[in-house]
Short mmCIF file of N, CA, C and O in Angstrom, two decimals:
data_model
loop_
_atom_site.label_atom_id
_atom_site.label_comp_id
_atom_site.label_asym_id
_atom_site.label_seq_id
_atom_site.Cartn_x
_atom_site.Cartn_y
_atom_site.Cartn_z
N UNK A 1 0.82 -1.19 0.00
CA UNK A 1 0.00 0.00 0.00
C UNK A 1 0.87 1.26 0.00
O UNK A 1 0.59 2.21 -0.71
N UNK A 2 1.91 1.25 0.81
CA UNK A 2 2.79 2.43 0.91
C UNK A 2 3.46 2.72 -0.44
O UNK A 2 3.61 3.87 -0.84
N UNK A 3 3.87 1.68 -1.13
CA UNK A 3 4.50 1.85 -2.44
C UNK A 3 3.56 2.58 -3.41
O UNK A 3 3.97 3.48 -4.13
N UNK A 4 2.29 2.22 -3.39
CA UNK A 4 1.31 2.87 -4.26
C UNK A 4 1.03 4.30 -3.81
O UNK A 4 0.86 5.20 -4.63
N UNK A 5 1.00 4.53 -2.52
CA UNK A 5 0.79 5.89 -2.00
C UNK A 5 1.94 6.80 -2.44
O UNK A 5 1.72 7.93 -2.88
N UNK A 6 3.16 6.32 -2.33
CA UNK A 6 4.31 7.11 -2.75
C UNK A 6 4.29 7.36 -4.26
O UNK A 6 4.66 8.44 -4.73
N UNK A 7 3.83 6.38 -5.03
CA UNK A 7 3.72 6.51 -6.48
C UNK A 7 2.83 7.68 -6.87
O UNK A 7 3.20 8.50 -7.70
N UNK A 8 1.66 7.79 -6.26
CA UNK A 8 0.75 8.87 -6.64
C UNK A 8 1.15 10.21 -6.04
O UNK A 8 0.60 11.24 -6.41
N UNK A 9 2.15 10.19 -5.16
CA UNK A 9 2.66 11.44 -4.57
C UNK A 9 4.01 11.81 -5.19
O UNK A 9 4.88 12.35 -4.54
N UNK A 10 4.18 11.48 -6.46
CA UNK A 10 5.42 11.85 -7.15
C UNK A 10 6.64 11.11 -6.64
O UNK A 10 7.73 11.66 -6.61
N UNK A 11 6.45 9.86 -6.22
CA UNK A 11 7.53 9.01 -5.73
C UNK A 11 8.12 9.52 -4.41
O UNK A 11 9.25 9.22 -4.07
N UNK A 12 7.36 10.35 -3.70
CA UNK A 12 7.81 10.86 -2.39
C UNK A 12 6.95 10.22 -1.31
O UNK A 12 5.80 9.87 -1.53
N UNK A 13 7.49 10.09 -0.10
CA UNK A 13 6.69 9.54 1.01
C UNK A 13 5.43 10.36 1.25
O UNK A 13 5.44 11.57 1.10
N UNK A 14 4.38 9.69 1.62
CA UNK A 14 3.11 10.38 1.91
C UNK A 14 3.12 10.71 3.40
O UNK A 14 2.34 10.21 4.19
N UNK A 15 4.04 11.58 3.77
CA UNK A 15 4.12 12.02 5.16
C UNK A 15 3.64 13.46 5.26
O UNK A 15 3.32 14.09 4.25
N UNK A 16 3.58 13.99 6.45
CA UNK A 16 3.06 15.35 6.68
C UNK A 16 3.89 16.39 5.92
O UNK A 16 3.36 17.37 5.40
N UNK A 17 5.19 16.17 5.81
CA UNK A 17 6.07 17.13 5.14
C UNK A 17 5.85 17.15 3.62
O UNK A 17 5.77 18.22 3.02
N UNK A 18 5.75 15.98 3.01
CA UNK A 18 5.65 15.89 1.55
C UNK A 18 4.22 15.94 1.03
O UNK A 18 4.02 16.13 -0.17
N UNK A 19 3.25 15.77 1.91
CA UNK A 19 1.86 15.76 1.44
C UNK A 19 0.92 16.09 2.61
O UNK A 19 0.37 15.19 3.25
N UNK A 20 0.73 17.36 2.90
CA UNK A 20 -0.09 17.76 4.04
C UNK A 20 -1.59 17.82 3.77
O UNK A 20 -2.36 18.13 4.67
N UNK A 21 -2.04 17.47 2.57
CA UNK A 21 -3.45 17.62 2.21
C UNK A 21 -4.36 16.65 2.98
O UNK A 21 -3.89 15.66 3.54
N UNK A 22 -5.64 16.95 2.96
CA UNK A 22 -6.63 16.07 3.59
C UNK A 22 -6.60 14.69 2.96
O UNK A 22 -6.67 13.68 3.66
N UNK A 23 -6.48 14.63 1.63
CA UNK A 23 -6.42 13.34 0.95
C UNK A 23 -5.26 12.49 1.43
O UNK A 23 -5.41 11.30 1.67
N UNK A 24 -4.10 13.12 1.59
CA UNK A 24 -2.93 12.39 2.08
C UNK A 24 -3.10 11.98 3.54
O UNK A 24 -2.64 10.92 3.94
N UNK A 25 -3.77 12.80 4.31
CA UNK A 25 -4.05 12.43 5.70
C UNK A 25 -4.91 11.16 5.74
O UNK A 25 -4.66 10.26 6.54
N UNK A 26 -5.88 11.08 4.83
CA UNK A 26 -6.71 9.88 4.76
C UNK A 26 -5.90 8.67 4.32
O UNK A 26 -6.11 7.56 4.81
N UNK A 27 -4.97 8.87 3.40
CA UNK A 27 -4.11 7.76 2.97
C UNK A 27 -3.22 7.31 4.11
O UNK A 27 -3.03 6.11 4.33
N UNK A 28 -2.65 8.26 4.88
CA UNK A 28 -1.83 7.88 6.04
C UNK A 28 -2.65 7.06 7.04
O UNK A 28 -2.18 6.08 7.60
N UNK A 29 -3.89 7.47 7.25
CA UNK A 29 -4.78 6.72 8.14
C UNK A 29 -5.01 5.31 7.58
O UNK A 29 -4.99 4.32 8.31
N UNK A 30 -5.21 5.24 6.27
CA UNK A 30 -5.39 3.94 5.62
C UNK A 30 -4.17 3.05 5.84
O UNK A 30 -4.29 1.88 6.17
N UNK A 31 -2.98 3.62 5.70
CA UNK A 31 -1.75 2.86 5.88
C UNK A 31 -1.56 2.45 7.34
O UNK A 31 -1.20 1.30 7.63
N UNK A 32 -1.79 3.37 8.26
CA UNK A 32 -1.58 3.10 9.68
C UNK A 32 -2.57 2.08 10.24
O UNK A 32 -2.23 1.30 11.12
N UNK A 33 -3.80 2.09 9.71
CA UNK A 33 -4.83 1.22 10.26
C UNK A 33 -5.21 0.08 9.32
O UNK A 33 -6.17 -0.64 9.59
N UNK A 34 -4.45 -0.09 8.25
CA UNK A 34 -4.71 -1.15 7.27
C UNK A 34 -6.17 -1.16 6.83
O UNK A 34 -6.84 -2.18 6.86
N UNK A 35 -6.68 0.01 6.42
CA UNK A 35 -8.07 0.15 6.02
C UNK A 35 -8.26 -0.13 4.53
O UNK A 35 -8.65 0.72 3.75
N UNK A 36 -7.97 -1.35 4.13
CA UNK A 36 -8.13 -1.69 2.72
C UNK A 36 -8.13 -3.20 2.58
O UNK A 36 -7.45 -3.91 3.30
N UNK A 37 -8.88 -3.67 1.63
CA UNK A 37 -8.83 -5.07 1.24
C UNK A 37 -9.17 -5.13 -0.24
O UNK A 37 -9.68 -4.17 -0.81
N UNK A 38 -8.92 -6.24 -0.87
CA UNK A 38 -9.26 -6.39 -2.28
C UNK A 38 -10.75 -6.25 -2.50
O UNK A 38 -11.21 -6.00 -3.60
N UNK A 39 -11.55 -6.40 -1.47
CA UNK A 39 -13.00 -6.36 -1.61
C UNK A 39 -13.56 -4.96 -1.38
O UNK A 39 -14.76 -4.76 -1.34
N UNK A 40 -12.69 -3.95 -1.23
CA UNK A 40 -13.14 -2.58 -1.04
C UNK A 40 -14.04 -2.13 -2.19
O UNK A 40 -15.04 -1.48 -1.99
N UNK A 41 -13.67 -2.47 -3.39
CA UNK A 41 -14.43 -2.08 -4.56
C UNK A 41 -14.17 -3.09 -5.67
O UNK A 41 -13.10 -3.70 -5.72
N UNK A 42 -15.13 -3.29 -6.51
CA UNK A 42 -14.90 -4.15 -7.66
C UNK A 42 -13.95 -3.45 -8.61
O UNK A 42 -13.98 -2.23 -8.75
N UNK A 43 -13.07 -4.20 -9.28
CA UNK A 43 -12.07 -3.57 -10.16
C UNK A 43 -12.69 -2.91 -11.39
O UNK A 43 -12.91 -3.55 -12.40
N UNK A 44 -12.96 -1.65 -11.31
CA UNK A 44 -13.38 -0.84 -12.44
C UNK A 44 -12.72 0.51 -12.28
O UNK A 44 -12.31 0.88 -11.18
N UNK A 45 -12.61 1.24 -13.35
CA UNK A 45 -12.04 2.57 -13.23
C UNK A 45 -12.52 3.46 -14.36
O UNK A 45 -12.99 3.00 -15.38
N UNK A 46 -12.41 4.75 -14.12
CA UNK A 46 -12.75 5.77 -15.10
C UNK A 46 -11.46 6.12 -15.84
O UNK A 46 -10.49 6.58 -15.22
N UNK A 47 -11.44 5.89 -17.15
CA UNK A 47 -10.20 6.11 -17.91
C UNK A 47 -9.74 7.56 -17.90
O UNK A 47 -8.54 7.83 -17.96
N UNK A 48 -10.65 8.52 -17.81
CA UNK A 48 -10.24 9.93 -17.73
C UNK A 48 -9.53 10.21 -16.41
O UNK A 48 -8.55 10.95 -16.37
N UNK A 49 -10.02 9.64 -15.32
CA UNK A 49 -9.37 9.80 -14.02
C UNK A 49 -8.01 9.11 -14.04
O UNK A 49 -7.00 9.68 -13.58
N UNK A 50 -7.95 7.91 -14.58
CA UNK A 50 -6.67 7.19 -14.68
C UNK A 50 -5.67 7.99 -15.52
O UNK A 50 -4.49 8.08 -15.17
N UNK A 51 -6.15 8.59 -16.59
CA UNK A 51 -5.27 9.40 -17.44
C UNK A 51 -4.69 10.58 -16.66
O UNK A 51 -3.49 10.84 -16.72
N UNK A 52 -5.54 11.29 -15.90
CA UNK A 52 -5.04 12.42 -15.10
C UNK A 52 -4.01 11.95 -14.08
O UNK A 52 -2.99 12.61 -13.86
N UNK A 53 -4.26 10.79 -13.45
CA UNK A 53 -3.31 10.26 -12.47
C UNK A 53 -1.97 9.96 -13.15
O UNK A 53 -0.91 10.38 -12.67
N UNK A 54 -2.00 9.27 -14.30
CA UNK A 54 -0.76 8.90 -14.96
C UNK A 54 -0.03 10.12 -15.54
O UNK A 54 1.19 10.17 -15.52
N UNK A 55 -0.76 11.11 -16.02
CA UNK A 55 -0.12 12.35 -16.50
C UNK A 55 0.60 13.03 -15.35
O UNK A 55 1.75 13.46 -15.48
N UNK A 56 -0.04 13.11 -14.19
CA UNK A 56 0.59 13.74 -13.03
C UNK A 56 1.84 12.99 -12.62
O UNK A 56 2.89 13.59 -12.36
N UNK A 57 1.76 11.65 -12.60
CA UNK A 57 2.94 10.85 -12.24
C UNK A 57 4.03 11.02 -13.29
O UNK A 57 5.21 11.19 -12.95
N UNK A 58 3.67 11.02 -14.58
CA UNK A 58 4.65 11.17 -15.65
C UNK A 58 5.36 12.51 -15.58
O UNK A 58 6.53 12.64 -15.95
N UNK A 59 4.67 13.53 -15.09
CA UNK A 59 5.25 14.87 -15.00
C UNK A 59 6.04 15.08 -13.71
O UNK A 59 6.66 16.11 -13.54
N UNK A 60 6.01 14.11 -12.85
CA UNK A 60 6.73 14.21 -11.58
C UNK A 60 8.23 14.29 -11.86
O UNK A 60 8.71 13.86 -12.89
N UNK A 61 8.96 14.80 -10.93
CA UNK A 61 10.40 15.03 -11.14
C UNK A 61 11.25 13.78 -10.97
O UNK A 61 12.40 13.78 -11.36
N UNK A 62 10.71 12.69 -10.43
CA UNK A 62 11.57 11.56 -10.11
C UNK A 62 11.47 10.34 -11.00
O UNK A 62 12.24 9.41 -10.80
N UNK A 63 10.58 10.26 -11.99
CA UNK A 63 10.61 9.06 -12.82
C UNK A 63 11.98 8.90 -13.46
O UNK A 63 12.66 9.88 -13.73
N UNK A 64 12.37 7.68 -13.73
CA UNK A 64 13.71 7.41 -14.26
C UNK A 64 13.93 8.00 -15.64
O UNK A 64 14.98 8.48 -15.97
N UNK A 65 12.93 7.92 -16.49
CA UNK A 65 13.06 8.51 -17.82
C UNK A 65 11.70 8.99 -18.26
O UNK A 65 10.68 8.59 -17.74
N UNK A 66 11.69 9.86 -19.22
CA UNK A 66 10.44 10.43 -19.70
C UNK A 66 10.47 10.51 -21.22
O UNK A 66 11.51 10.74 -21.81
N UNK A 67 9.36 10.33 -21.83
CA UNK A 67 9.28 10.40 -23.28
C UNK A 67 9.76 11.77 -23.77
O UNK A 67 9.38 12.79 -23.22
N UNK A 68 10.57 11.78 -24.80
CA UNK A 68 11.06 13.05 -25.34
C UNK A 68 9.95 13.86 -25.99
O UNK A 68 10.05 15.06 -26.12
N UNK A 69 8.88 13.20 -26.40
CA UNK A 69 7.78 13.90 -27.05
C UNK A 69 6.72 14.35 -26.06
O UNK A 69 5.75 14.97 -26.44
N UNK A 70 6.88 14.02 -24.80
CA UNK A 70 5.85 14.37 -23.81
C UNK A 70 5.77 15.88 -23.64
O UNK A 70 6.78 16.58 -23.67
N UNK A 71 4.57 16.35 -23.47
CA UNK A 71 4.38 17.79 -23.26
C UNK A 71 4.89 18.18 -21.88
O UNK A 71 4.91 17.37 -20.97
N UNK A 72 5.33 19.42 -21.68
CA UNK A 72 5.81 19.86 -20.38
C UNK A 72 4.68 19.90 -19.35
O UNK A 72 3.51 19.95 -19.71
N UNK A 73 5.05 19.87 -18.09
CA UNK A 73 4.06 19.91 -17.01
C UNK A 73 3.27 21.21 -17.06
O UNK A 73 3.79 22.25 -17.45
N UNK A 74 2.02 21.13 -16.67
CA UNK A 74 1.19 22.32 -16.59
C UNK A 74 0.86 22.59 -15.14
O UNK A 74 0.85 21.68 -14.32
N UNK A 75 0.60 23.86 -14.82
CA UNK A 75 0.31 24.21 -13.43
C UNK A 75 -0.93 23.52 -12.90
O UNK A 75 -0.98 23.09 -11.77
N UNK A 76 -1.96 23.42 -13.73
CA UNK A 76 -3.20 22.81 -13.26
C UNK A 76 -3.20 21.30 -13.43
O UNK A 76 -4.16 20.62 -13.08
N UNK A 77 -2.13 20.76 -13.95
CA UNK A 77 -1.95 19.33 -14.11
C UNK A 77 -3.07 18.66 -14.89
O UNK A 77 -3.38 17.50 -14.70
N UNK A 78 -3.69 19.41 -15.79
CA UNK A 78 -4.69 18.80 -16.66
C UNK A 78 -3.98 17.82 -17.59
O UNK A 78 -2.80 17.94 -17.86
N UNK A 79 -4.73 16.88 -18.10
CA UNK A 79 -4.14 15.89 -19.00
C UNK A 79 -3.57 16.60 -20.23
O UNK A 79 -4.27 17.32 -20.92
N UNK A 80 -2.29 16.42 -20.45
CA UNK A 80 -1.64 17.03 -21.61
C UNK A 80 -1.78 16.10 -22.81
O UNK A 80 -2.27 14.99 -22.70
N UNK A 81 -1.34 16.58 -23.94
CA UNK A 81 -1.52 15.83 -25.18
C UNK A 81 -0.38 14.83 -25.38
O UNK A 81 0.72 15.20 -25.76
N UNK A 82 -0.65 13.58 -25.11
CA UNK A 82 0.29 12.51 -25.42
C UNK A 82 -0.26 11.78 -26.64
O UNK A 82 -1.47 11.68 -26.82
N UNK A 83 0.61 11.27 -27.47
CA UNK A 83 0.18 10.60 -28.69
C UNK A 83 -0.60 9.32 -28.39
O UNK A 83 -1.48 8.95 -29.14
N UNK A 84 -0.26 8.65 -27.29
CA UNK A 84 -0.91 7.38 -26.99
C UNK A 84 -0.69 7.03 -25.51
O UNK A 84 0.13 7.64 -24.83
N UNK A 85 -1.44 6.05 -25.05
CA UNK A 85 -1.23 5.55 -23.69
C UNK A 85 0.18 5.00 -23.54
O UNK A 85 0.81 5.13 -22.50
N UNK A 86 0.70 4.39 -24.61
CA UNK A 86 2.05 3.83 -24.57
C UNK A 86 3.07 4.94 -24.34
O UNK A 86 3.98 4.81 -23.54
N UNK A 87 2.91 6.06 -25.04
CA UNK A 87 3.82 7.19 -24.86
C UNK A 87 3.71 7.73 -23.44
O UNK A 87 4.71 8.06 -22.81
N UNK A 88 2.50 7.83 -22.95
CA UNK A 88 2.29 8.33 -21.59
C UNK A 88 2.98 7.44 -20.57
O UNK A 88 3.61 7.91 -19.62
N UNK A 89 2.91 6.13 -20.77
CA UNK A 89 3.46 5.18 -19.80
C UNK A 89 4.98 5.05 -19.88
O UNK A 89 5.61 4.58 -18.94
N UNK A 90 5.56 5.51 -20.98
CA UNK A 90 7.02 5.41 -21.13
C UNK A 90 7.71 6.19 -20.02
O UNK A 90 7.44 7.37 -19.83
N UNK A 91 8.55 5.53 -19.30
CA UNK A 91 9.31 6.20 -18.25
C UNK A 91 8.67 6.18 -16.88
O UNK A 91 9.29 6.58 -15.91
N UNK A 92 7.43 5.73 -16.78
CA UNK A 92 6.80 5.63 -15.45
C UNK A 92 7.27 4.35 -14.78
O UNK A 92 7.23 3.28 -15.37
N UNK A 93 7.74 4.47 -13.58
CA UNK A 93 8.15 3.31 -12.80
C UNK A 93 6.92 2.86 -11.99
O UNK A 93 6.62 3.41 -10.93
N UNK A 94 6.18 1.89 -12.52
CA UNK A 94 4.93 1.48 -11.90
C UNK A 94 5.15 0.65 -10.64
O UNK A 94 6.05 -0.19 -10.61
N UNK A 95 4.32 0.87 -9.62
CA UNK A 95 4.39 0.03 -8.42
C UNK A 95 3.63 -1.27 -8.68
O UNK A 95 2.89 -1.40 -9.66
N UNK A 96 3.83 -2.22 -7.78
CA UNK A 96 3.01 -3.43 -7.85
C UNK A 96 1.57 -3.03 -7.52
O UNK A 96 1.34 -2.13 -6.73
N UNK A 97 0.63 -3.69 -8.13
CA UNK A 97 -0.79 -3.47 -7.85
C UNK A 97 -1.19 -2.01 -8.07
O UNK A 97 -1.75 -1.36 -7.21
N UNK A 98 -0.92 -1.48 -9.26
CA UNK A 98 -1.22 -0.07 -9.54
C UNK A 98 -2.70 0.27 -9.41
O UNK A 98 -3.06 1.43 -9.26
N UNK A 99 -3.56 -0.73 -9.39
CA UNK A 99 -4.98 -0.45 -9.16
C UNK A 99 -5.18 0.13 -7.75
O UNK A 99 -6.06 0.96 -7.53
N UNK A 100 -4.34 -0.26 -6.82
CA UNK A 100 -4.39 0.30 -5.47
C UNK A 100 -4.09 1.80 -5.54
O UNK A 100 -4.75 2.61 -4.90
N UNK A 101 -3.09 2.17 -6.34
CA UNK A 101 -2.76 3.60 -6.51
C UNK A 101 -3.96 4.35 -7.09
O UNK A 101 -4.26 5.47 -6.66
N UNK A 102 -4.65 3.73 -8.04
CA UNK A 102 -5.85 4.37 -8.61
C UNK A 102 -6.89 4.60 -7.53
O UNK A 102 -7.49 5.68 -7.46
N UNK A 103 -7.14 3.61 -6.69
CA UNK A 103 -8.13 3.79 -5.62
C UNK A 103 -7.71 4.91 -4.67
O UNK A 103 -8.54 5.69 -4.24
N UNK A 104 -6.42 4.98 -4.35
CA UNK A 104 -5.94 6.05 -3.47
C UNK A 104 -6.09 7.41 -4.14
O UNK A 104 -6.42 8.40 -3.49
N UNK A 105 -5.83 7.48 -5.44
CA UNK A 105 -5.92 8.72 -6.20
C UNK A 105 -7.33 9.27 -6.18
O UNK A 105 -7.54 10.47 -6.09
N UNK A 106 -8.31 8.37 -6.29
CA UNK A 106 -9.69 8.81 -6.36
C UNK A 106 -10.19 9.11 -4.96
O UNK A 106 -11.11 9.75 -4.71
#
């Protein structure tokens, strides 16, 4: 769970210093109290939400490599124009069980 939390926080720990938001506070509570199971939700997702999550992660400063054609980060972190999902995923260091990261993101 912690690996996925760090993934959606730009590969940084989801601690008070690196992520003071209410959402991160809820994730810390989830981690501390193990408030999750595979039965939390049936595996479905909204592709637009997933796209915004992956764009934000791709624009983070710590991925190992990034597509040369990727658009630069935007202040509002709206989904930028990538040619394909494959291009977007290039350079993202995915955690195990990335669906957990999606649930944390939402």
